């Protein structure tokens, strides 16, 4: 019922999400970091988790952060690594997404060909390509991610992408144990419906409540938020107490989400879509994290 109300743009459904503690608000850097950390925590619990975001720049940044944390935690091997799309790297333990159909490859099961959008786990890197397993539906009892028993060779992996964070287009056909989404306020109702309805047991939204485009009246320059994150992570990994990040509460986050649900993306013309994409091209929330 909640998903149907989301699809219809009924903002009153957000109160139900808020009552269950599923909405968190903060500045873009805080929420990007919080979403990545939540994904890592659920991965360590072996939960089938999907992290969704509205654009490819943030998708790549989230995947980079998650991979870095998983390497530090020993869940992913740092080397050897294979080069994939967008200059990224993948090594044993990494999750990647296939971006092209390949009828030549039997994807871990007889008669099942490799398809665009398949989530794969890298088992090993060989001279012939990547040895991988394909993700199956989550275990209905435990919510754990499951994989094909058989490994298979994925040789044409150059166009694949890291699979820790995905756009709503990739997420549309999937159902997982827990769905996480990063909301910036520029999304539309259709994105919110997909992003807040993929999890069978839980759906959580991390909402950017402060616009990084607002000018700071104070003179002088400020350090990039990525520097503060680097210092905090360095302190944590050295066993030191790092300062906690403060969230802004859910009131502002609910306002941002309500605005998203009011925006019907199907009504946008080609010109409006082009103007929005041009506006987002220099969005500081992207520039600060790349």
mmCIF file of C-alpha atoms in Angstrom:
data_model
loop_
_atom_site.group_PDB
_atom_site.id
_atom_site.type_symbol
_atom_site.label_atom_id
_atom_site.label_comp_id
_atom_site.label_asym_id
_atom_site.label_seq_id
_atom_site.Cartn_x
_atom_site.Cartn_y
_atom_site.Cartn_z
ATOM 1 C CA UNK A 1 0.000 0.000 0.000
ATOM 2 C CA UNK A 2 2.835 2.397 0.839
ATOM 3 C CA UNK A 3 4.509 1.796 -2.527
ATOM 4 C CA UNK A 4 1.257 2.559 -4.375
ATOM 5 C CA UNK A 5 0.946 5.844 -2.491
ATOM 6 C CA UNK A 6 4.539 6.684 -3.380
ATOM 7 C CA UNK A 7 3.825 6.023 -7.033
ATOM 8 C CA UNK A 8 0.845 8.365 -6.840
ATOM 9 C CA UNK A 9 2.950 11.095 -5.194
ATOM 10 C CA UNK A 10 1.104 10.975 -1.852
ATOM 11 C CA UNK A 11 3.494 12.786 0.520
ATOM 12 C CA UNK A 12 1.560 11.622 3.600
ATOM 13 C CA UNK A 13 3.215 8.202 3.239
ATOM 14 C CA UNK A 14 6.501 9.798 4.318
ATOM 15 C CA UNK A 15 5.188 10.048 7.882
ATOM 16 C CA UNK A 16 5.147 6.247 8.038
ATOM 17 C CA UNK A 17 8.764 6.060 6.919
ATOM 18 C CA UNK A 18 9.684 8.689 9.495
ATOM 19 C CA UNK A 19 7.901 6.845 12.307
ATOM 20 C CA UNK A 20 10.061 3.800 11.629
ATOM 21 C CA UNK A 21 13.284 5.843 11.581
ATOM 22 C CA UNK A 22 13.874 5.349 7.872
ATOM 23 C CA UNK A 23 14.610 8.971 6.945
ATOM 24 C CA UNK A 24 17.818 10.824 7.859
ATOM 25 C CA UNK A 25 18.777 14.347 6.818
ATOM 26 C CA UNK A 26 22.057 16.228 6.659
ATOM 27 C CA UNK A 27 24.425 18.047 4.320
ATOM 28 C CA UNK A 28 25.478 16.285 1.080
ATOM 29 C CA UNK A 29 28.857 15.118 2.391
ATOM 30 C CA UNK A 30 27.333 13.688 5.572
ATOM 31 C CA UNK A 31 24.592 11.845 3.730
ATOM 32 C CA UNK A 32 26.924 10.468 1.065
ATOM 33 C CA UNK A 33 29.169 9.106 3.791
ATOM 34 C CA UNK A 34 26.227 7.789 5.846
ATOM 35 C CA UNK A 35 24.764 5.938 2.858
ATOM 36 C CA UNK A 36 28.113 4.336 2.054
ATOM 37 C CA UNK A 37 28.668 3.281 5.664
ATOM 38 C CA UNK A 38 25.181 1.804 5.935
ATOM 39 C CA UNK A 39 25.826 -0.287 2.839
ATOM 40 C CA UNK A 40 29.148 -1.535 4.233
ATOM 41 C CA UNK A 41 27.541 -2.434 7.573
ATOM 42 C CA UNK A 42 24.780 -4.418 5.867
ATOM 43 C CA UNK A 43 27.323 -6.118 3.616
ATOM 44 C CA UNK A 44 29.199 -7.325 6.687
ATOM 45 C CA UNK A 45 25.884 -8.783 7.892
ATOM 46 C CA UNK A 46 25.565 -10.593 4.527
ATOM 47 C CA UNK A 47 22.288 -8.807 3.751
ATOM 48 C CA UNK A 48 21.145 -8.446 0.159
ATOM 49 C CA UNK A 49 21.311 -4.654 -0.107
ATOM 50 C CA UNK A 50 20.730 -2.178 -2.911
ATOM 51 C CA UNK A 51 22.023 1.405 -2.770
ATOM 52 C CA UNK A 52 20.336 3.733 -5.254
ATOM 53 C CA UNK A 53 21.158 7.243 -6.437
ATOM 54 C CA UNK A 54 19.856 9.499 -9.189
ATOM 55 C CA UNK A 55 22.983 10.160 -11.273
ATOM 56 C CA UNK A 56 26.136 8.399 -12.403
ATOM 57 C CA UNK A 57 28.613 10.801 -10.800
ATOM 58 C CA UNK A 58 27.315 10.071 -7.309
ATOM 59 C CA UNK A 59 26.963 6.387 -8.156
ATOM 60 C CA UNK A 60 30.662 6.210 -8.998
ATOM 61 C CA UNK A 61 31.636 8.154 -5.877
ATOM 62 C CA UNK A 62 29.563 5.951 -3.585
ATOM 63 C CA UNK A 63 30.991 2.795 -5.156
ATOM 64 C CA UNK A 64 34.518 4.155 -4.746
ATOM 65 C CA UNK A 65 33.995 4.869 -1.048
ATOM 66 C CA UNK A 66 32.405 1.497 -0.388
ATOM 67 C CA UNK A 67 35.146 -0.393 -2.216
ATOM 68 C CA UNK A 68 37.819 1.475 -0.261
ATOM 69 C CA UNK A 69 36.157 0.538 3.037
ATOM 70 C CA UNK A 70 35.727 -3.108 2.025
ATOM 71 C CA UNK A 71 39.396 -3.344 1.050
ATOM 72 C CA UNK A 72 40.354 -1.912 4.453
ATOM 73 C CA UNK A 73 38.097 -4.450 6.164
ATOM 74 C CA UNK A 74 39.583 -7.340 4.203
ATOM 75 C CA UNK A 75 36.379 -8.137 2.325
ATOM 76 C CA UNK A 76 37.894 -7.190 -1.041
ATOM 77 C CA UNK A 77 41.414 -7.825 -2.286
ATOM 78 C CA UNK A 78 43.275 -4.669 -3.263
ATOM 79 C CA UNK A 79 45.312 -6.425 -5.960
ATOM 80 C CA UNK A 80 45.585 -7.728 -8.568
ATOM 81 C CA UNK A 81 42.924 -5.527 -10.109
ATOM 82 C CA UNK A 82 41.309 -5.417 -13.539
ATOM 83 C CA UNK A 83 40.407 -2.200 -15.334
ATOM 84 C CA UNK A 84 36.677 -1.719 -15.884
ATOM 85 C CA UNK A 85 34.549 1.180 -17.181
ATOM 86 C CA UNK A 86 35.134 4.832 -16.254
ATOM 87 C CA UNK A 87 38.731 4.118 -15.225
ATOM 88 C CA UNK A 88 37.567 1.991 -12.295
ATOM 89 C CA UNK A 89 39.149 -1.153 -10.923
ATOM 90 C CA UNK A 90 37.759 -4.462 -9.730
ATOM 91 C CA UNK A 91 39.493 -7.252 -7.841
ATOM 92 C CA UNK A 92 38.552 -10.454 -6.038
ATOM 93 C CA UNK A 93 35.552 -9.865 -3.775
ATOM 94 C CA UNK A 94 34.270 -6.839 -5.700
ATOM 95 C CA UNK A 95 30.729 -6.558 -7.021
ATOM 96 C CA UNK A 96 30.333 -5.457 -10.625
ATOM 97 C CA UNK A 97 27.338 -4.900 -12.898
ATOM 98 C CA UNK A 98 27.232 -6.219 -16.443
ATOM 99 C CA UNK A 99 26.161 -3.457 -18.830
ATOM 100 C CA UNK A 100 25.726 -5.476 -22.044
ATOM 101 C CA UNK A 101 23.884 -8.650 -22.999
ATOM 102 C CA UNK A 102 26.219 -11.472 -23.964
ATOM 103 C CA UNK A 103 24.507 -14.529 -25.455
ATOM 104 C CA UNK A 104 27.818 -16.399 -25.607
ATOM 105 C CA UNK A 105 28.121 -16.647 -21.820
ATOM 106 C CA UNK A 106 26.177 -19.109 -19.677
ATOM 107 C CA UNK A 107 25.762 -17.116 -16.457
ATOM 108 C CA UNK A 108 26.181 -19.833 -13.843
ATOM 109 C CA UNK A 109 23.076 -21.832 -14.781
ATOM 110 C CA UNK A 110 22.261 -23.927 -17.884
ATOM 111 C CA UNK A 111 20.334 -21.871 -20.405
ATOM 112 C CA UNK A 112 20.755 -18.586 -18.490
ATOM 113 C CA UNK A 113 22.668 -16.097 -20.619
ATOM 114 C CA UNK A 114 24.526 -13.089 -19.247
ATOM 115 C CA UNK A 115 22.231 -10.046 -19.299
ATOM 116 C CA UNK A 116 22.553 -6.314 -18.952
ATOM 117 C CA UNK A 117 22.088 -5.410 -15.275
ATOM 118 C CA UNK A 118 23.286 -8.729 -13.845
ATOM 119 C CA UNK A 119 25.116 -8.294 -10.543
ATOM 120 C CA UNK A 120 28.335 -10.330 -10.405
ATOM 121 C CA UNK A 121 30.863 -11.105 -7.680
ATOM 122 C CA UNK A 122 34.481 -11.384 -8.766
ATOM 123 C CA UNK A 123 36.012 -14.610 -7.492
ATOM 124 C CA UNK A 124 39.400 -14.362 -9.205
ATOM 125 C CA UNK A 125 41.266 -12.530 -11.947
ATOM 126 C CA UNK A 126 42.847 -14.704 -14.634
ATOM 127 C CA UNK A 127 44.665 -14.093 -17.891
ATOM 128 C CA UNK A 128 41.500 -15.026 -19.794
ATOM 129 C CA UNK A 129 39.197 -12.752 -17.805
ATOM 130 C CA UNK A 130 37.271 -12.601 -14.548
ATOM 131 C CA UNK A 131 35.926 -15.651 -12.772
ATOM 132 C CA UNK A 132 32.559 -14.541 -11.387
ATOM 133 C CA UNK A 133 29.292 -15.723 -9.852
ATOM 134 C CA UNK A 134 25.912 -14.148 -10.608
ATOM 135 C CA UNK A 135 23.637 -12.855 -7.861
ATOM 136 C CA UNK A 136 20.353 -14.675 -7.272
ATOM 137 C CA UNK A 137 17.297 -13.558 -5.312
ATOM 138 C CA UNK A 138 17.882 -13.055 -1.602
ATOM 139 C CA UNK A 139 17.298 -15.900 0.824
ATOM 140 C CA UNK A 140 13.619 -15.477 1.833
ATOM 141 C CA UNK A 141 14.294 -16.454 5.446
ATOM 142 C CA UNK A 142 17.512 -14.599 6.276
ATOM 143 C CA UNK A 143 17.656 -11.852 3.639
ATOM 144 C CA UNK A 144 21.207 -12.958 2.761
ATOM 145 C CA UNK A 145 22.538 -12.436 -0.738
ATOM 146 C CA UNK A 146 22.837 -15.656 -2.736
ATOM 147 C CA UNK A 147 25.045 -16.547 -5.709
ATOM 148 C CA UNK A 148 25.125 -19.193 -8.405
ATOM 149 C CA UNK A 149 26.952 -22.345 -7.354
ATOM 150 C CA UNK A 150 28.885 -22.413 -10.602
ATOM 151 C CA UNK A 151 31.539 -19.865 -11.462
ATOM 152 C CA UNK A 152 31.881 -18.736 -15.056
ATOM 153 C CA UNK A 153 34.400 -16.781 -17.106
ATOM 154 C CA UNK A 154 33.559 -13.176 -17.911
ATOM 155 C CA UNK A 155 36.073 -12.070 -20.519
ATOM 156 C CA UNK A 156 34.365 -8.992 -21.973
ATOM 157 C CA UNK A 157 34.323 -7.106 -18.670
ATOM 158 C CA UNK A 158 35.764 -3.788 -19.854
ATOM 159 C CA UNK A 159 32.351 -2.091 -19.968
ATOM 160 C CA UNK A 160 31.220 -3.380 -16.569
ATOM 161 C CA UNK A 161 30.867 -1.044 -13.578
ATOM 162 C CA UNK A 162 31.249 -1.389 -9.835
ATOM 163 C CA UNK A 163 27.954 -2.692 -8.487
ATOM 164 C CA UNK A 164 27.787 -1.236 -4.988
ATOM 165 C CA UNK A 165 25.599 1.718 -5.969
ATOM 166 C CA UNK A 166 23.210 1.813 -8.921
ATOM 167 C CA UNK A 167 20.829 4.228 -10.611
ATOM 168 C CA UNK A 168 17.085 3.701 -10.444
ATOM 169 C CA UNK A 169 17.093 2.403 -14.038
ATOM 170 C CA UNK A 170 19.191 -0.595 -12.977
ATOM 171 C CA UNK A 171 17.201 -1.035 -9.759
ATOM 172 C CA UNK A 172 13.719 -1.139 -11.318
ATOM 173 C CA UNK A 173 13.503 -4.907 -11.771
ATOM 174 C CA UNK A 174 15.145 -5.899 -8.488
ATOM 175 C CA UNK A 175 13.783 -6.766 -5.055
ATOM 176 C CA UNK A 176 16.234 -7.048 -2.154
ATOM 177 C CA UNK A 177 16.232 -7.391 1.620
ATOM 178 C CA UNK A 178 17.158 -3.740 2.304
ATOM 179 C CA UNK A 179 16.978 -0.730 0.022
ATOM 180 C CA UNK A 180 19.067 2.388 0.641
ATOM 181 C CA UNK A 181 18.814 5.611 -1.327
ATOM 182 C CA UNK A 182 20.635 8.938 -1.430
ATOM 183 C CA UNK A 183 18.216 11.782 -2.205
ATOM 184 C CA UNK A 184 19.580 15.180 -3.251
ATOM 185 C CA UNK A 185 16.263 16.941 -3.927
ATOM 186 C CA UNK A 186 16.664 17.091 -7.714
ATOM 187 C CA UNK A 187 14.952 13.736 -8.282
ATOM 188 C CA UNK A 188 11.341 13.161 -9.326
ATOM 189 C CA UNK A 189 8.412 11.058 -8.142
ATOM 190 C CA UNK A 190 9.302 8.128 -10.381
ATOM 191 C CA UNK A 191 12.802 7.875 -8.918
ATOM 192 C CA UNK A 192 11.479 8.100 -5.346
ATOM 193 C CA UNK A 193 8.995 5.296 -5.973
ATOM 194 C CA UNK A 194 11.721 2.926 -7.201
ATOM 195 C CA UNK A 195 14.274 3.981 -4.579
ATOM 196 C CA UNK A 196 11.910 3.610 -1.613
ATOM 197 C CA UNK A 197 10.238 0.349 -2.615
ATOM 198 C CA UNK A 198 13.013 -2.109 -3.571
ATOM 199 C CA UNK A 199 13.579 -3.445 -0.058
ATOM 200 C CA UNK A 200 11.264 -6.254 1.027
ATOM 201 C CA UNK A 201 12.059 -5.703 4.732
ATOM 202 C CA UNK A 202 13.426 -2.195 4.972
ATOM 203 C CA UNK A 203 13.859 0.978 2.891
ATOM 204 C CA UNK A 204 15.991 3.865 4.165
ATOM 205 C CA UNK A 205 16.465 7.352 2.691
ATOM 206 C CA UNK A 206 19.499 9.586 3.275
ATOM 207 C CA UNK A 207 18.347 13.071 2.296
ATOM 208 C CA UNK A 208 20.554 16.064 1.489
ATOM 209 C CA UNK A 209 18.839 18.952 3.270
ATOM 210 C CA UNK A 210 21.360 21.692 2.523
ATOM 211 C CA UNK A 211 22.077 22.936 -0.967
ATOM 212 C CA UNK A 212 25.807 23.230 -1.672
ATOM 213 C CA UNK A 213 25.008 25.977 -4.199
ATOM 214 C CA UNK A 214 24.044 28.470 -1.489
ATOM 215 C CA UNK A 215 26.778 31.095 -1.234
ATOM 216 C CA UNK A 216 28.618 31.494 2.056
ATOM 217 C CA UNK A 217 28.477 35.148 3.167
ATOM 218 C CA UNK A 218 31.707 34.768 5.144
ATOM 219 C CA UNK A 219 34.817 35.910 3.244
ATOM 220 C CA UNK A 220 37.591 33.496 2.348
ATOM 221 C CA UNK A 221 37.671 29.950 1.114
ATOM 222 C CA UNK A 222 36.664 26.798 2.952
ATOM 223 C CA UNK A 223 38.334 23.388 2.796
ATOM 224 C CA UNK A 224 36.632 20.751 0.673
ATOM 225 C CA UNK A 225 34.445 18.416 2.772
ATOM 226 C CA UNK A 226 36.397 15.457 1.381
ATOM 227 C CA UNK A 227 39.420 16.621 3.401
ATOM 228 C CA UNK A 228 37.449 16.433 6.656
ATOM 229 C CA UNK A 229 36.255 12.957 5.706
ATOM 230 C CA UNK A 230 39.828 11.858 4.960
ATOM 231 C CA UNK A 231 41.008 13.068 8.368
ATOM 232 C CA UNK A 232 38.092 11.383 10.153
ATOM 233 C CA UNK A 233 38.623 8.044 8.418
ATOM 234 C CA UNK A 234 42.352 8.223 9.087
ATOM 235 C CA UNK A 235 41.689 8.755 12.792
ATOM 236 C CA UNK A 236 39.171 5.913 12.962
ATOM 237 C CA UNK A 237 41.482 3.443 11.243
ATOM 238 C CA UNK A 238 44.280 4.442 13.594
ATOM 239 C CA UNK A 239 42.057 3.598 16.566
ATOM 240 C CA UNK A 240 41.507 7.216 17.579
ATOM 241 C CA UNK A 241 38.184 8.792 18.520
ATOM 242 C CA UNK A 242 36.879 10.800 15.584
ATOM 243 C CA UNK A 243 34.302 13.595 15.968
ATOM 244 C CA UNK A 244 30.753 12.449 15.260
ATOM 245 C CA UNK A 245 28.792 13.955 12.402
ATOM 246 C CA UNK A 246 25.613 15.754 13.402
ATOM 247 C CA UNK A 247 22.448 15.258 11.400
ATOM 248 C CA UNK A 248 19.898 18.014 10.830
ATOM 249 C CA UNK A 249 16.904 15.916 11.863
ATOM 250 C CA UNK A 250 14.054 14.710 9.730
ATOM 251 C CA UNK A 251 11.889 17.822 9.437
ATOM 252 C CA UNK A 252 13.969 19.325 6.638
ATOM 253 C CA UNK A 253 14.431 15.876 5.073
ATOM 254 C CA UNK A 254 10.674 15.348 4.930
ATOM 255 C CA UNK A 255 10.321 18.693 3.191
ATOM 256 C CA UNK A 256 12.876 17.725 0.558
ATOM 257 C CA UNK A 257 11.207 14.358 -0.030
ATOM 258 C CA UNK A 258 7.770 15.962 -0.270
ATOM 259 C CA UNK A 259 9.116 18.252 -2.983
ATOM 260 C CA UNK A 260 10.517 15.244 -4.840
ATOM 261 C CA UNK A 261 7.141 13.481 -4.747
ATOM 262 C CA UNK A 262 5.443 16.584 -6.153
ATOM 263 C CA UNK A 263 7.739 16.550 -9.198
ATOM 264 C CA UNK A 264 6.388 14.326 -11.951
ATOM 265 C CA UNK A 265 9.303 13.444 -14.212
ATOM 266 C CA UNK A 266 7.039 12.057 -16.907
ATOM 267 C CA UNK A 267 5.769 15.559 -17.580
ATOM 268 C CA UNK A 268 9.224 16.960 -18.350
ATOM 269 C CA UNK A 269 9.799 17.908 -21.969
ATOM 270 C CA UNK A 270 13.048 17.103 -23.755
ATOM 271 C CA UNK A 271 14.131 20.729 -23.366
ATOM 272 C CA UNK A 272 13.427 20.723 -19.618
ATOM 273 C CA UNK A 273 15.346 17.481 -19.192
ATOM 274 C CA UNK A 274 18.296 18.944 -21.088
ATOM 275 C CA UNK A 275 18.282 22.113 -18.970
ATOM 276 C CA UNK A 276 18.164 20.087 -15.721
ATOM 277 C CA UNK A 277 21.090 17.937 -16.844
ATOM 278 C CA UNK A 278 23.107 21.038 -17.741
ATOM 279 C CA UNK A 279 22.290 22.574 -14.362
ATOM 280 C CA UNK A 280 23.428 19.436 -12.526
ATOM 281 C CA UNK A 281 26.673 19.224 -14.510
ATOM 282 C CA UNK A 282 28.375 21.788 -12.240
ATOM 283 C CA UNK A 283 26.547 20.798 -9.055
ATOM 284 C CA UNK A 284 28.936 21.317 -6.152
ATOM 285 C CA UNK A 285 27.702 18.154 -4.441
ATOM 286 C CA UNK A 286 29.401 16.326 -7.319
ATOM 287 C CA UNK A 287 32.465 18.527 -7.629
ATOM 288 C CA UNK A 288 33.277 18.262 -3.906
ATOM 289 C CA UNK A 289 33.490 14.474 -3.943
ATOM 290 C CA UNK A 290 35.333 13.757 -7.175
#
